[in-house]
Amino acid sequence: MHRRDAIKGQRYARRGEAVRGDVSTQSMKQRRAWKLARGQQRRKGEREP
């Protein structure tokens, strides 16, 4: 689910960049930052009991 949503988001963002511009780039940055934050939380949870 997440992977498919990410792929769709990237495709739509690429198309939207020509039309929306800053809006699409901001949304992509937020999604990337959110994913990175979640990944770090998961890694910490796995390492620490």
Coordinates of N, CA and C in Angstrom, one line a residue:
M1 N 0.8 -1.2 0.0 CA 0.0 0.0 0.0 C 0.9 1.3 0.0
H2 N 1.8 1.3 1.0 CA 2.6 2.5 1.1 C 3.5 2.7 -0.2
R3 N 4.0 1.6 -0.7 CA 4.9 1.7 -1.9 C 4.1 2.2 -3.0
R4 N 2.9 1.7 -3.2 CA 2.1 2.1 -4.4 C 1.7 3.6 -4.2
D5 N 1.3 4.0 -3.0 CA 0.9 5.4 -2.8 C 2.1 6.3 -3.1
A6 N 3.3 5.9 -2.7 CA 4.5 6.7 -2.9 C 4.7 6.8 -4.4
I7 N 4.6 5.7 -5.1 CA 4.9 5.8 -6.6 C 3.8 6.8 -7.2
K8 N 2.6 6.6 -6.9 CA 1.5 7.5 -7.4 C 1.8 8.9 -7.1
G9 N 2.2 9.2 -5.8 CA 2.5 10.5 -5.4 C 3.6 11.1 -6.2
Q10 N 4.7 10.4 -6.4 CA 5.8 10.9 -7.2 C 5.3 11.2 -8.6
R11 N 4.5 10.4 -9.2 CA 4.1 10.6 -10.6 C 3.2 11.9 -10.7
Y12 N 2.2 11.9 -9.8 CA 1.4 13.1 -9.8 C 2.2 14.4 -9.5
A13 N 3.1 14.3 -8.6 CA 3.9 15.5 -8.2 C 4.7 15.9 -9.4
R14 N 5.3 15.0 -10.2 CA 6.1 15.4 -11.4 C 5.2 16.1 -12.4
R15 N 4.0 15.5 -12.6 CA 3.1 16.2 -13.5 C 2.6 17.6 -13.0
G16 N 2.3 17.6 -11.7 CA 1.8 18.8 -11.0 C 2.9 19.9 -10.9
E17 N 4.2 19.6 -11.0 CA 5.2 20.6 -10.8 C 5.1 21.6 -11.9
A18 N 4.7 21.2 -13.1 CA 4.6 22.2 -14.2 C 3.4 23.1 -14.0
V19 N 2.4 22.6 -13.3 CA 1.1 23.4 -13.1 C 1.2 24.1 -11.7
R20 N 1.4 23.3 -10.7 CA 1.3 23.8 -9.3 C 2.6 24.5 -8.9
G21 N 3.7 23.9 -9.3 CA 5.0 24.5 -8.9 C 5.4 24.2 -7.5
D22 N 5.4 25.3 -6.7 CA 5.9 25.2 -5.3 C 5.0 24.3 -4.5
V23 N 3.7 24.3 -4.7 CA 2.8 23.4 -3.9 C 3.3 22.0 -4.0
S24 N 3.5 21.5 -5.2 CA 3.9 20.1 -5.3 C 5.3 19.8 -4.6
T25 N 6.2 20.7 -4.8 CA 7.5 20.5 -4.2 C 7.4 20.5 -2.7
Q26 N 6.6 21.4 -2.1 CA 6.5 21.4 -0.7 C 5.9 20.1 -0.2
S27 N 4.9 19.6 -0.9 CA 4.2 18.4 -0.4 C 5.2 17.2 -0.5
M28 N 6.0 17.2 -1.6 CA 7.0 16.1 -1.7 C 8.0 16.2 -0.5
K29 N 8.5 17.4 -0.2 CA 9.5 17.6 0.9 C 8.8 17.1 2.2
Q30 N 7.6 17.4 2.4 CA 6.9 17.0 3.7 C 6.8 15.5 3.7
R31 N 6.5 14.9 2.6 CA 6.3 13.4 2.6 C 7.6 12.8 2.9
R32 N 8.7 13.3 2.2 CA 10.0 12.7 2.4 C 10.5 12.8 3.8
A33 N 10.3 14.0 4.4 CA 10.7 14.2 5.8 C 9.9 13.3 6.7
W34 N 8.6 13.2 6.5 CA 7.8 12.3 7.3 C 8.2 10.9 7.2
K35 N 8.5 10.4 6.0 CA 9.0 9.0 5.8 C 10.3 8.8 6.6
L36 N 11.2 9.8 6.4 CA 12.5 9.6 7.1 C 12.3 9.6 8.6
A37 N 11.5 10.4 9.1 CA 11.3 10.5 10.6 C 10.7 9.1 11.0
R38 N 9.7 8.6 10.2 CA 9.1 7.3 10.6 C 10.2 6.2 10.6
G39 N 11.0 6.2 9.5 CA 12.0 5.2 9.4 C 13.0 5.2 10.6
Q40 N 13.3 6.4 11.0 CA 14.2 6.5 12.2 C 13.6 5.9 13.4
Q41 N 12.3 6.2 13.6 CA 11.6 5.7 14.8 C 11.5 4.2 14.8
R42 N 11.3 3.6 13.6 CA 11.2 2.2 13.5 C 12.6 1.6 13.8
R43 N 13.7 2.2 13.3 CA 15.0 1.6 13.6 C 15.3 1.7 15.0
K44 N 15.0 2.8 15.7 CA 15.3 3.0 17.1 C 14.5 1.9 17.9
G45 N 13.2 1.7 17.5 CA 12.4 0.7 18.2 C 13.0 -0.7 18.1
E46 N 13.5 -1.0 16.9 CA 14.0 -2.4 16.7 C 15.3 -2.5 17.5
R47 N 16.2 -1.5 17.5 CA 17.4 -1.6 18.3 C 17.2 -1.7 19.8
E48 N 16.4 -0.8 20.3 CA 16.2 -0.7 21.7 C 15.0 -1.6 22.1
P49 N 15.1 -2.4 23.1 CA 14.0 -3.4 23.5 C 12.8 -2.7 24.0

